[in-house]
Amino acid sequence: MVENSYSVENLKFKYDNGKNILDNLSLNFKKGKITGIIGPNGSGKTTLIKNLSRILNPNSGKLYLFGKELSKYKQKELALNTGVVFQERESEFQFAVFDIVMMGRYPYKKKFELESAEDYAVVVDALEKTNTYHYRNRYLDELSGGEKQRVLIARALAQEPKVLILDEPISHLDLHYQVEILRMIQDLAKMKEMSIIIILHDLNFAYKFCDQLILLNNGNLYKEGIPEEVITRENINKVYNVDIEIIKDNKNNGYHIIPAY
Ligand code: ADP
């Protein structure tokens, strides 16, 4: 039986008395797999991962992480299990890159405990994996959007979480780094059994790199399953209101998804 990292049961969430943004969502995220969350702008993807990372709390429903209710986790215990990379956050810009990535080690430290040789080694490894080591003494606000994004991924890696949640982690990256970061994420899932939950806009990458996909539409689950079951002409047409073609690529044993103009 495949174990779950997160399980979501009848999750409802609304912002300050507005309408339900997430409406009775029930989902399972498989352990050690890459689960992509796709769906149009405003369909509730970021709101869902904010509920998973406890930045927002559901109005009703239950969330479990490795079988234990999410609300029962202590903050530090949660940080040891789940690392999150959101879009850039202004408050961190006045720190040097190395210090930002070292922040990923804080959940492992007692109050006032100094960084160990192991912490340094993990931080250097995270910087090297994301190709940001050469920026280590620069300030985050001196870096480009794509460089910042890689530094924030490095910080989450330094946290060595069991679940890594990523909100559009490749949106500011050039093609080379998009592929590089997605390959690295694949390795983490395969080699370290890390569970990955990733919001992706690019349906081609979602198809190629994810084991499972969740397609959201207006805060509801439209379809979940393996990419072939979720990214179909019919589903995409219904949810995105665009006609696509799915073309078999015999050379690479894959598929290309293109809008049918
Ligand atoms: P997605 O990530 O799929 O683009 P979001 O989860 O960001 O969608 O947003 C879902 C809906 O919630 C949108 O209609 C958006 O306008 C609304 N929303 C997002 N953040 C807030 C907020 N802080 N306050 C009120 N409404 C919000």
mmCIF file with all atom_site columns, C-alpha atoms in Angstrom, residues 75 192 211:
data_model
loop_
_atom_site.group_PDB
_atom_site.id
_atom_site.type_symbol
_atom_site.label_atom_id
_atom_site.label_alt_id
_atom_site.label_comp_id
_atom_site.label_asym_id
_atom_site.label_entity_id
_atom_site.label_seq_id
_atom_site.pdbx_PDB_ins_code
_atom_site.Cartn_x
_atom_site.Cartn_y
_atom_site.Cartn_z
_atom_site.occupancy
_atom_site.B_iso_or_equiv
_atom_site.pdbx_formal_charge
_atom_site.auth_seq_id
_atom_site.auth_comp_id
_atom_site.auth_asym_id
_atom_site.auth_atom_id
_atom_site.pdbx_PDB_model_num
ATOM 1 C CA . GLN A 1 75  ? 5.711  24.494 14.896  1.00 0.00 ? 75  GLN A CA 1
ATOM 2 C CA . LYS A 1 192 ? 15.595 10.430 -0.728  1.00 0.00 ? 192 LYS A CA 1
ATOM 3 C CA . ASP A 1 211 ? 3.951  11.202 -10.996 1.00 0.00 ? 211 ASP A CA 1
#
